Short mmCIF file of C-alpha atoms in Angstrom, two decimals:
data_model
loop_
_atom_site.label_atom_id
_atom_site.label_comp_id
_atom_site.label_asym_id
_atom_site.label_seq_id
_atom_site.Cartn_x
_atom_site.Cartn_y
_atom_site.Cartn_z
CA MET A 1 229.63 -45.30 100.74
CA THR A 2 227.15 -43.08 102.28
CA ILE A 3 227.76 -40.89 104.65
CA LYS A 4 224.84 -42.94 107.82
CA THR A 5 227.40 -46.01 106.36
CA LEU A 6 230.29 -44.05 107.36
CA ALA A 7 228.99 -42.74 110.59
CA GLN A 8 227.15 -46.21 111.44
CA ASN A 9 231.75 -47.96 111.08
CA GLY A 10 232.01 -45.71 113.75
CA HIS A 11 228.91 -46.08 116.26
CA LYS A 12 230.16 -49.42 115.82
CA GLU A 13 234.19 -48.64 116.79
CA VAL A 14 232.99 -46.27 119.70
CA THR A 15 230.04 -49.49 121.19
CA GLN A 16 233.24 -51.96 120.63
CA TRP A 17 236.47 -48.91 122.03
CA ILE A 18 234.15 -48.47 125.02
CA LYS A 19 233.12 -51.81 125.71
CA ASN A 20 236.88 -53.10 125.87
CA GLY A 21 237.54 -50.54 127.31
CA PRO A 22 239.34 -50.05 130.94
CA PHE A 23 235.95 -47.35 132.09
CA VAL A 24 235.00 -47.76 135.01
CA LEU A 25 230.52 -48.72 135.74
CA ARG A 26 229.06 -46.27 137.88
CA ARG A 27 225.55 -46.66 139.32
CA MET A 28 223.83 -44.75 139.66
CA GLU A 29 220.38 -44.13 141.23
CA ALA A 30 217.10 -41.22 140.85
CA GLY A 31 217.64 -38.49 141.71
CA ASP A 32 221.56 -38.34 141.14
CA TYR A 33 222.49 -35.70 138.57
CA LEU A 34 225.58 -37.43 135.37
CA LEU A 35 225.47 -32.79 134.52
CA ARG A 36 225.23 -29.44 135.81
CA GLN A 37 223.85 -26.78 134.31
CA GLY A 38 226.90 -24.70 134.23
CA GLN A 39 229.55 -26.58 135.42
CA ILE A 40 232.49 -27.55 133.73
CA LEU A 41 232.82 -30.74 132.05
CA GLU A 42 235.47 -33.72 133.54
CA HIS A 43 233.86 -36.48 131.74
CA LEU A 44 231.94 -38.13 129.30
CA TYR A 45 229.40 -39.79 129.79
CA TRP A 46 228.19 -42.96 128.55
CA VAL A 47 225.24 -44.38 129.52
CA GLU A 48 224.11 -48.38 129.03
CA ASP A 49 220.68 -48.48 130.39
CA GLY A 50 217.95 -46.52 131.95
CA PHE A 51 215.89 -43.10 132.00
CA CYS A 52 217.71 -38.96 132.98
CA THR A 53 215.61 -36.05 132.68
CA VAL A 54 217.09 -33.13 130.26
CA SER A 55 216.17 -29.59 131.68
CA TYR A 56 217.18 -25.63 131.85
CA THR A 57 215.97 -23.39 134.20
CA ALA A 58 216.16 -19.60 133.21
CA ALA A 59 218.22 -17.01 135.48
CA ASN A 60 214.87 -15.94 135.91
CA GLY A 61 214.25 -19.20 138.04
CA ARG A 62 211.67 -20.69 134.51
CA ARG A 63 212.72 -24.36 133.62
CA PHE A 64 212.14 -25.62 130.73
CA SER A 65 212.44 -29.52 130.10
CA HIS A 66 213.08 -31.59 127.32
CA GLY A 67 211.67 -34.57 129.08
CA ARG A 68 212.60 -38.18 129.90
CA PHE A 69 214.24 -40.31 128.01
CA SER A 70 214.79 -43.89 127.75
CA LEU A 71 218.25 -44.73 127.21
CA GLU A 72 220.70 -47.24 125.65
CA TYR A 73 224.28 -46.55 124.07
CA ARG A 74 224.05 -42.63 125.01
CA LEU A 75 226.61 -39.98 125.08
CA TYR A 76 226.48 -36.95 127.16
CA GLY A 77 229.63 -34.34 127.68
CA GLU A 78 229.54 -34.51 123.69
CA ILE A 79 228.91 -30.64 123.45
CA GLU A 80 230.56 -29.08 125.65
CA PHE A 81 233.66 -31.77 124.72
CA LEU A 82 233.42 -29.99 121.28
CA THR A 83 232.96 -26.32 122.43
CA GLY A 84 235.25 -26.50 125.43
CA LYS A 85 231.97 -24.51 127.36
CA PRO A 86 229.86 -25.34 130.27
CA VAL A 87 227.45 -28.04 130.63
CA GLN A 88 224.58 -26.58 129.20
CA PHE A 89 221.69 -28.62 131.20
CA ASP A 90 221.18 -30.98 134.28
CA ILE A 91 220.87 -34.19 133.45
CA ARG A 92 219.46 -36.76 135.72
CA CYS A 93 219.21 -40.24 136.66
CA ASP A 94 214.82 -40.96 137.00
CA GLY A 95 215.60 -44.38 137.92
CA ASP A 96 219.40 -46.44 138.44
CA VAL A 97 220.79 -45.42 135.44
CA SER A 98 224.50 -48.02 134.61
CA VAL A 99 227.28 -45.49 132.88
CA ARG A 100 230.32 -45.68 131.87
CA VAL A 101 233.31 -42.21 132.68
CA ILE A 102 235.02 -41.43 130.00
CA PRO A 103 237.87 -38.74 130.65
CA LYS A 104 238.01 -36.86 127.77
CA ALA A 105 242.02 -37.36 127.07
CA ASP A 106 240.63 -40.75 126.34
CA LEU A 107 237.69 -39.64 123.21
CA GLU A 108 240.18 -37.35 122.14
CA THR A 109 242.80 -40.17 121.29
CA LEU A 110 240.40 -42.66 120.20
CA LEU A 111 239.18 -39.21 116.87
CA ALA A 112 242.50 -39.16 115.37
CA GLN A 113 243.20 -42.55 115.32
CA LYS A 114 239.12 -43.75 114.24
CA PRO A 115 237.62 -40.59 111.79
CA HIS A 116 235.21 -42.01 110.80
CA VAL A 117 234.36 -41.65 115.10
CA GLY A 118 234.55 -38.75 114.20
CA ILE A 119 231.25 -39.04 111.19
CA TRP A 120 229.90 -40.29 113.94
CA LEU A 121 229.70 -37.35 116.74
CA SER A 122 229.15 -35.62 114.11
CA GLN A 123 225.54 -36.90 112.71
CA TYR A 124 224.86 -38.00 116.45
CA LEU A 125 224.85 -34.23 116.59
CA ALA A 126 223.80 -32.52 113.19
CA ASP A 127 219.91 -34.69 114.18
CA THR A 128 220.27 -34.36 117.48
CA TYR A 129 220.61 -30.85 116.91
CA GLN A 130 216.85 -30.87 114.16
CA GLY A 131 215.12 -32.63 117.17
CA VAL A 132 215.84 -29.92 119.57
CA MET A 133 214.55 -26.52 116.79
CA ASP A 134 211.77 -29.25 115.44
CA ARG A 135 209.93 -28.96 119.07
CA VAL A 136 210.90 -25.58 119.96
CA THR A 137 209.73 -23.88 116.17
CA THR A 138 206.59 -25.19 116.44
CA HIS A 139 206.54 -24.19 120.40
CA PHE A 140 206.94 -21.03 118.81
CA MET A 141 204.48 -21.09 116.02
CA TYR A 142 201.38 -22.82 116.89
CA PRO A 143 198.92 -23.12 120.54
CA LEU A 144 200.04 -24.96 123.32
CA ALA A 145 196.48 -26.91 122.79
CA TYR A 146 198.31 -28.31 119.51
CA ASN A 147 201.57 -28.95 121.33
CA ILE A 148 200.19 -31.17 123.77
CA ALA A 149 198.22 -33.23 121.61
CA LYS A 150 201.11 -33.52 118.62
CA ASP A 151 202.71 -34.58 121.33
CA LEU A 152 200.38 -37.12 122.75
CA LEU A 153 199.48 -38.22 119.35
CA LEU A 154 203.07 -39.08 118.10
CA ARG A 155 203.33 -41.02 120.90
CA GLU A 156 199.79 -42.75 120.43
CA LEU A 157 201.53 -44.08 116.49
CA GLY A 158 205.24 -44.54 118.68
CA ASN A 159 206.97 -41.42 117.26
CA LYS A 160 208.08 -41.26 120.45
CA PRO A 161 208.57 -42.97 123.43
CA PRO A 162 205.19 -43.14 125.27
CA LEU A 163 206.77 -42.30 128.35
CA GLN A 164 204.84 -38.91 130.89
CA PHE A 165 205.54 -37.53 134.07
CA GLU A 166 202.97 -38.42 136.47
CA ARG A 167 203.50 -34.72 137.77
CA VAL A 168 201.30 -31.99 136.09
CA PHE A 169 204.05 -29.67 136.83
CA ARG A 170 206.80 -31.72 134.88
CA GLU A 171 204.44 -32.08 132.31
CA ALA A 172 204.31 -28.41 132.08
CA GLU A 173 208.49 -28.23 132.66
CA ARG A 174 208.42 -29.43 128.79
CA PHE A 175 206.42 -27.03 127.10
CA GLY A 176 207.59 -23.94 128.68
CA CYS A 177 204.69 -22.66 129.87
CA SER A 178 203.28 -22.13 133.41
CA GLU A 179 201.35 -25.62 136.06
CA ARG A 180 198.28 -23.59 134.80
CA VAL A 181 198.47 -22.71 131.96
CA TYR A 182 198.97 -26.46 130.97
CA ARG A 183 196.32 -26.93 132.76
CA ARG A 184 193.77 -24.88 131.10
CA ALA A 185 195.20 -26.12 127.72
CA VAL A 186 193.95 -29.68 129.05
CA SER A 187 191.14 -28.44 129.85
CA GLN A 188 190.62 -27.55 125.62
CA LEU A 189 191.22 -30.56 124.94
CA LEU A 190 189.48 -32.92 126.94
CA GLU A 191 186.39 -30.98 126.55
CA GLN A 192 186.20 -31.61 122.97
CA GLY A 193 186.56 -34.89 123.35
CA LEU A 194 190.57 -35.53 121.83
CA VAL A 195 191.69 -36.98 125.31
CA GLU A 196 190.82 -38.04 127.97
CA LYS A 197 192.86 -38.64 131.02
CA THR A 198 193.19 -42.36 132.88
CA GLY A 199 194.11 -41.23 136.38
CA ARG A 200 197.63 -39.38 136.02
CA VAL A 201 197.99 -39.76 132.69
CA LEU A 202 196.87 -38.31 129.49
CA LYS A 203 195.90 -40.43 126.52
CA VAL A 204 193.89 -39.87 122.46
CA ALA A 205 190.47 -39.97 122.78
CA ASP A 206 190.07 -40.05 119.06
CA LYS A 207 192.93 -40.74 116.56
CA ASP A 208 190.95 -39.34 114.03
CA LYS A 209 189.35 -36.33 114.84
CA LEU A 210 192.94 -35.34 117.16
CA GLU A 211 194.54 -35.55 112.62
CA ARG A 212 192.15 -33.03 112.13
CA TYR A 213 192.41 -30.93 114.73
CA LEU A 214 195.84 -30.77 114.30
CA ALA A 215 195.09 -30.40 110.52
CA GLU A 216 193.40 -27.61 110.54
CA GLU A 217 195.32 -25.62 113.03
CA GLU A 218 198.18 -26.43 111.25
CA GLN A 219 195.95 -24.33 107.41
#
């Protein structure tokens, strides 16, 4: 039996455990926080549906946003649960969100009883780590215009959710830059005919041309 199969079994077990358990269902609204950066974790949250944004604020006031995520059966607080350290990011609801509140002690008991759940959690964290490191490495190694173009192409191809922030400063936060720098990079892509703007939303204008541009930047 492969790790993937064991992890899938663990995911089924934890999903069934939460579904059948006496866990409080909490309805949250846009602007509510599941977790705040720096707080001590008291509960974990199992998101059943909705949208959340994940962001980090540095001591100098600069913010970096991991973006907005459409969530279904997603666990939050798992890293702090395992490390015992304060919460690393702000997790903010971006619309109505339904969550189950999971006490830490209950999850500890489940992990002791169901080893497959531990395998699922390990694989889940590994997938998250690789995804975050992929994005961070790309942001460091390539120009901002490349990163914006790559992000748009991935959404066009369906490899990322088709979600963008309508406010420019929030899109800029996703790329760890100021609004002014973000606008300048977008202008470069517009001038080259690689992207187009409909209202406040950016879209791929010419997929083949955009792919050639990305390939040239990668050489």
